[in-house]
Coordinates of C-alpha atoms in Angstrom, one line a residue:
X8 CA 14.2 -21.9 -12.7
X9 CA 15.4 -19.4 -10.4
X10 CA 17.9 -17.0 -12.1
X11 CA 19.0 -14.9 -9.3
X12 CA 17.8 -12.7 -6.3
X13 CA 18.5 -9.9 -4.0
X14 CA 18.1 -6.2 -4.0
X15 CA 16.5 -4.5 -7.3
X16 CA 18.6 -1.6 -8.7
X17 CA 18.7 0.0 -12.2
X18 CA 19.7 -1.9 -15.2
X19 CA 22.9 -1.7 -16.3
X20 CA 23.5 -1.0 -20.1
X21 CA 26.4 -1.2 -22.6
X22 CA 26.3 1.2 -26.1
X23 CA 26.0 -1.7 -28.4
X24 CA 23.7 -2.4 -31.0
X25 CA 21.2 -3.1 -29.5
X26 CA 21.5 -2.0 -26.1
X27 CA 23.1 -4.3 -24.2
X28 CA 21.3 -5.5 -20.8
X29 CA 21.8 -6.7 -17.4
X30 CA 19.5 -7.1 -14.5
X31 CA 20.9 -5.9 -11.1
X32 CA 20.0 -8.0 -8.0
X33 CA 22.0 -7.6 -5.2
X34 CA 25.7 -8.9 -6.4
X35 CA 24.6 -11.1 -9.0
X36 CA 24.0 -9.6 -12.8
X37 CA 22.1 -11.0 -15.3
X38 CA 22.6 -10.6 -19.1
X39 CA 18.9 -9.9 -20.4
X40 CA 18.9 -9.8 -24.3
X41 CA 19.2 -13.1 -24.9
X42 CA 15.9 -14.0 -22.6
X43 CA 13.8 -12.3 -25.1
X44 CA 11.1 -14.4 -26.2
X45 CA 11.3 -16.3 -22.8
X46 CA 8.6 -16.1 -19.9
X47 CA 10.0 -14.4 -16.9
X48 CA 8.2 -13.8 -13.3
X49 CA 9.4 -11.4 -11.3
X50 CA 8.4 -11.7 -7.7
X51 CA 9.0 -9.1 -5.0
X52 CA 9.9 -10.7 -1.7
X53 CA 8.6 -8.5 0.9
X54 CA 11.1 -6.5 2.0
X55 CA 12.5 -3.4 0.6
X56 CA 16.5 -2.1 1.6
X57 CA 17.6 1.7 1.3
X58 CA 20.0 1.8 -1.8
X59 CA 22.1 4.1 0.1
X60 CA 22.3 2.9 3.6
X61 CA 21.0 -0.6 2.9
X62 CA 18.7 -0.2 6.3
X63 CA 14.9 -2.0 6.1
X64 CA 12.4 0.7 5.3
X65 CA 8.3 -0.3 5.0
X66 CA 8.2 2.6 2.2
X67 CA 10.7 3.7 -0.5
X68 CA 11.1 7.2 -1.2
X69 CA 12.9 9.0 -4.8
X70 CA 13.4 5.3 -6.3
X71 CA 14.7 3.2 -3.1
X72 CA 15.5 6.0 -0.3
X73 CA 14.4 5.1 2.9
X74 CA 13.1 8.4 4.4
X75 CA 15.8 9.8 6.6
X76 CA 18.2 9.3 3.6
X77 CA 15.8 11.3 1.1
X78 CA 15.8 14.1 3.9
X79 CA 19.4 13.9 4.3
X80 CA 21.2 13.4 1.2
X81 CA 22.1 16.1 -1.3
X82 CA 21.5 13.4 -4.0
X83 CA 17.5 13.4 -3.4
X84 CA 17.5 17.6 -2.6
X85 CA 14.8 19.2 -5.1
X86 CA 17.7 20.6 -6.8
X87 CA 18.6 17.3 -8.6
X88 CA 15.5 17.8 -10.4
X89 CA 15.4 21.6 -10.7
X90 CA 19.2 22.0 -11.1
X91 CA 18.2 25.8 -11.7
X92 CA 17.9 25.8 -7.8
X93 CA 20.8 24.9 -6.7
X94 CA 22.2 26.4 -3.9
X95 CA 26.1 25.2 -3.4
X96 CA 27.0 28.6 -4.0
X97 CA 25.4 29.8 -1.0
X98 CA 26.8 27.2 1.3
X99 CA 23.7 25.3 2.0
X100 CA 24.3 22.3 0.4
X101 CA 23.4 19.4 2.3
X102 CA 26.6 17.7 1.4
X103 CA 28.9 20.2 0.2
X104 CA 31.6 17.6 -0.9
X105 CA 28.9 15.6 -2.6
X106 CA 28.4 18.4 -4.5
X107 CA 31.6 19.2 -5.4
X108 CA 32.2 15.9 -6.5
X109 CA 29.2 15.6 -8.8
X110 CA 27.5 18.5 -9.5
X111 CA 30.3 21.5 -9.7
X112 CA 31.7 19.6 -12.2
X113 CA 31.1 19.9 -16.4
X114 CA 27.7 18.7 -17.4
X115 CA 26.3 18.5 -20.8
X116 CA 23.2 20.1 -22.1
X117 CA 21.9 18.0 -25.0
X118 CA 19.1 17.3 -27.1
X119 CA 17.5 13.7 -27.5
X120 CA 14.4 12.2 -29.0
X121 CA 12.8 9.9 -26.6
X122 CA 9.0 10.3 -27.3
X123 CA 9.7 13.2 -29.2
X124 CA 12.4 16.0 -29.1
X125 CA 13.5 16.9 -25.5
X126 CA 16.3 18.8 -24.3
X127 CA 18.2 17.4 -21.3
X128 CA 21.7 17.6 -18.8
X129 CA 23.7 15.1 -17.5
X130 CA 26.7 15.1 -15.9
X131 CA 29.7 13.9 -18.4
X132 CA 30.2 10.9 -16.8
X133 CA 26.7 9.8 -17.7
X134 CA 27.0 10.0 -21.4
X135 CA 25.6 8.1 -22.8
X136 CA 24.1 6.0 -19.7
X137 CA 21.5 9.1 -19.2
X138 CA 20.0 8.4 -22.9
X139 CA 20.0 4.5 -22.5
X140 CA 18.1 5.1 -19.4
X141 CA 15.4 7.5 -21.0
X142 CA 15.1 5.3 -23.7
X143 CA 16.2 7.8 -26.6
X144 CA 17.0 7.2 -30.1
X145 CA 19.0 9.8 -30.8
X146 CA 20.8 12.3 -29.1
X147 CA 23.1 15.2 -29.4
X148 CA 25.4 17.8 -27.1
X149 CA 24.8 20.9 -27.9
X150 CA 26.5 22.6 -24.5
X151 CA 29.1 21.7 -22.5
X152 CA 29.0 23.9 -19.2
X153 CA 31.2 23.7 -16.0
X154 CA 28.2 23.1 -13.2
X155 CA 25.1 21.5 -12.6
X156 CA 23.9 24.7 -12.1
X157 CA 24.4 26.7 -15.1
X158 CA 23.2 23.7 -17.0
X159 CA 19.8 24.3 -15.3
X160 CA 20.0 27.9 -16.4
X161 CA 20.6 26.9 -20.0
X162 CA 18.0 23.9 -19.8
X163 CA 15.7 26.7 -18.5
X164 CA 16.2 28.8 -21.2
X165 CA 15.6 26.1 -23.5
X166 CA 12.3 24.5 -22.2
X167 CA 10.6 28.1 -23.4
X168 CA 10.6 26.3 -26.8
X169 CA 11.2 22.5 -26.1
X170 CA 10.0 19.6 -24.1
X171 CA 12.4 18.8 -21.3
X172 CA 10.1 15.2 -19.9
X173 CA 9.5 12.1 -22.0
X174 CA 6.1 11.0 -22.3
X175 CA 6.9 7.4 -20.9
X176 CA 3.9 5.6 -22.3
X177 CA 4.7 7.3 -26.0
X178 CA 8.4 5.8 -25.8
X179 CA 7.6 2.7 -25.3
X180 CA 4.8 2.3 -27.9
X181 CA 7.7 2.1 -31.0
X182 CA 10.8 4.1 -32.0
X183 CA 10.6 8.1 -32.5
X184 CA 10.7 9.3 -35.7
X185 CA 14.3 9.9 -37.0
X186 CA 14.7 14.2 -36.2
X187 CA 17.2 16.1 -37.7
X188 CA 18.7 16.7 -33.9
X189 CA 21.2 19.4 -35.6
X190 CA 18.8 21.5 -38.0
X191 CA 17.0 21.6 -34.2
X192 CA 20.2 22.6 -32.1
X193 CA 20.6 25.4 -34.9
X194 CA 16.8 26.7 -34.4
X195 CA 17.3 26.6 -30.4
X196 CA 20.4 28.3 -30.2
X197 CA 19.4 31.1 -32.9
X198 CA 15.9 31.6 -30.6
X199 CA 17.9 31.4 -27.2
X200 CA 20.9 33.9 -29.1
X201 CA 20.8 36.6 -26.5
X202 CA 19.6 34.5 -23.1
X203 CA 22.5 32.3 -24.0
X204 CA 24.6 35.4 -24.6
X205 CA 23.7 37.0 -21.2
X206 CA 24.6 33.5 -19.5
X207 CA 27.8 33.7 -21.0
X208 CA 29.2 37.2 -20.1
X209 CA 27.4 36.2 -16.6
X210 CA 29.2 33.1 -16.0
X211 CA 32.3 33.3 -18.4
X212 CA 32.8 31.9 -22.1
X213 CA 34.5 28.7 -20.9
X214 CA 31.4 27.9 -18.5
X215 CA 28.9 27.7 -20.9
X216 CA 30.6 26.7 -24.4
X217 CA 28.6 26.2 -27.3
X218 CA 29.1 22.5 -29.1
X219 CA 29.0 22.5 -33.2
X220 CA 29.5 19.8 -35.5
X221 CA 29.2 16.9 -32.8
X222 CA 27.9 13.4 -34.1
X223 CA 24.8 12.4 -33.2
X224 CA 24.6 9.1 -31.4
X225 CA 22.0 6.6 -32.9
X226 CA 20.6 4.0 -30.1
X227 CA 18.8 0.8 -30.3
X228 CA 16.9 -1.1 -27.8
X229 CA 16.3 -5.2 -28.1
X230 CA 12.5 -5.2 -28.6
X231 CA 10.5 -8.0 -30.5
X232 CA 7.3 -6.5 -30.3
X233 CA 6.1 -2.5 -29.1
X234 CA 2.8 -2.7 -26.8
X235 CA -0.2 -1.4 -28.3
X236 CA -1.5 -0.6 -25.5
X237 CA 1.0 0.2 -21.9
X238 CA -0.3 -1.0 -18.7
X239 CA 2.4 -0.9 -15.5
X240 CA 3.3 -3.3 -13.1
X241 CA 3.4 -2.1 -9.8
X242 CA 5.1 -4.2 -7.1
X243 CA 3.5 -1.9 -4.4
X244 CA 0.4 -3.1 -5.1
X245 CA 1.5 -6.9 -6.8
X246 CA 4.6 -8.6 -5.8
X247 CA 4.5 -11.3 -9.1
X248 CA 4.8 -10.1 -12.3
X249 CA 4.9 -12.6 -15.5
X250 CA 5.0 -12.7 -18.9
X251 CA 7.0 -13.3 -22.3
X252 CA 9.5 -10.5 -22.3
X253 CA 9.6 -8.8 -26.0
X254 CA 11.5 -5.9 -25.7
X255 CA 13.6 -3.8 -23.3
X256 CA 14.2 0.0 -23.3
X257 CA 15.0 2.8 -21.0
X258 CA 15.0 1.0 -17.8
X259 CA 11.5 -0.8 -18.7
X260 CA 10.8 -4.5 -19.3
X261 CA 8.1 -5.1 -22.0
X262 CA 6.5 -8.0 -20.9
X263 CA 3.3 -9.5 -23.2
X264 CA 1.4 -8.9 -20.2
X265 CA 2.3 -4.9 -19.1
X266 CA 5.6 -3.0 -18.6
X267 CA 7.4 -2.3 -15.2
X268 CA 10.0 0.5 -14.5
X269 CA 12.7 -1.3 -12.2
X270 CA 14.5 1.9 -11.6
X271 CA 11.3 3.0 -9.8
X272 CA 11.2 -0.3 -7.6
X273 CA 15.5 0.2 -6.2
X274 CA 16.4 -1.3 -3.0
X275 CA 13.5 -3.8 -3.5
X276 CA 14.2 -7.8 -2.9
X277 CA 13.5 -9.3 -5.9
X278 CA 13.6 -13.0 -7.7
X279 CA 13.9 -13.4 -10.8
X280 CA 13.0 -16.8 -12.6
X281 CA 12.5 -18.7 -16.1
X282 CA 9.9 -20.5 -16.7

């Protein structure tokens, strides 16, 4: 039975506990928690639609670009992923009020444990959609700081003495070890003392303020079963996945028979059916 179809984009999630789930195919939205246990195929159409300007594109580039999109927009620049290099400041920005609008704006530097401890930013809208979607367990803000920028400077400063990348196929072998997330912030910011110091008479003690006593968020993911071993789905290479869906986390399925990352696979025509 054919559930729905249309273009692929990331899950959607709700803090609940567990995660809640839906799958995003073009306007329809399907709730996925309670099809745990069931066998799902997943079959990719053919064709594959930019997720920004919805054209036809034979290859997808920074999860569902078509090219002149990724070389256009500021949202795929390099400086999304090295926010360290961003150059707004210097009026190069590809799309300055892009970048006003979502990246000179406060962002949160924050700690999480995903396949173990990482360190992390997101903007503050994103909290906590940016853990669901990385699949932590935990996480914590440690600092709240008024660009995209300056949080790459501060994430920079950090990843001398942390992780800052999930090991995906760790993650989604079982849950992390419970960390004590604030005896860690207290070790970072007592290393990182005088680089964190500099930043702040650089930039200004209300850019870059230090979070204490903040709750750490606990997180949950619907999964029946953890894969011993993680073999990927690819829909490059095989449009029909199958299998008994046992768990969901980050934006993976966990199928009995692999996993698939359907963030990776946006703008891609999907159907999805139970069987």
């Amino acid at each position: 039975m054919e559930l729905a179809r249309g273009a692929l984009r990331k899950m959607q999630t709700r803090l609940e506990t567990p995660v809640a789930y839906e799958m995003v195919l073009g306007a329809s939205r399907v709730p996925l928690n309670g099809l745990l246990g069931q066998a799902l195929q997943l079959e990719f159409l053919g064709a594959i639609n930019c997720i920004h300007c919805e054209r036809l594109t034979k290859k997808s580039f920074n999860q569902g670009y078509c090219y002149p999109c990724f070389r256009r927009l500021a949202q795929c620049d390099s400086c999304i992923i090295s926010p360290e290099k961003c150059h707004y400041h210097l009026g190069t920005c590809r799309e300055p009020e892009w970048g006003a609008a979502n990246c000179m704006i406060d962002h949160f530097v924050y700690l999480a444990n995903t396949s173990g401890l990482k360190v992390g930013i997101t903007r503050n809208s994103q909290v906590p959609t940016r853990w669901m979607d990385q699949g932590a367990t935990q996480a914590l803000p440690i600092l709240r700081v008024a660009s995209r920028f300056q949080s790459g400077l501060v994430e920079t400063v950090f990843k001398a003495h942390i992780a800052d990348k999930t090991n995906w196929q760790a993650m989604l072998k079982g849950a992390s070890e419970p960390a004590d997330l604030e005896l860690e912030r207290q070790r970072l910011m007592a290393v990182c003392a005088d680089e964190i110091a500099a930043l702040q008479q650089q930039h200004g003690l209300q850019a870059l303020m230090v979070l204490e006593q903040q709750p750490v968020t606990g997180i949950e993911y619907p999964v029946l079963e953890y894969p011993r071993k993680v073999t990927s789905f690819n829909f490059d290479k095989d449009a029909l996945v199958a299998g008994t869906l046992l768990g969901i986390k980050g934006q993976y399925l966990i199928l009995d028979t692999g996993v698939i990352n359907l963030r990776k696979f946006g703008g891609y025509q999907v159907a999805l059916s139970q069987h």
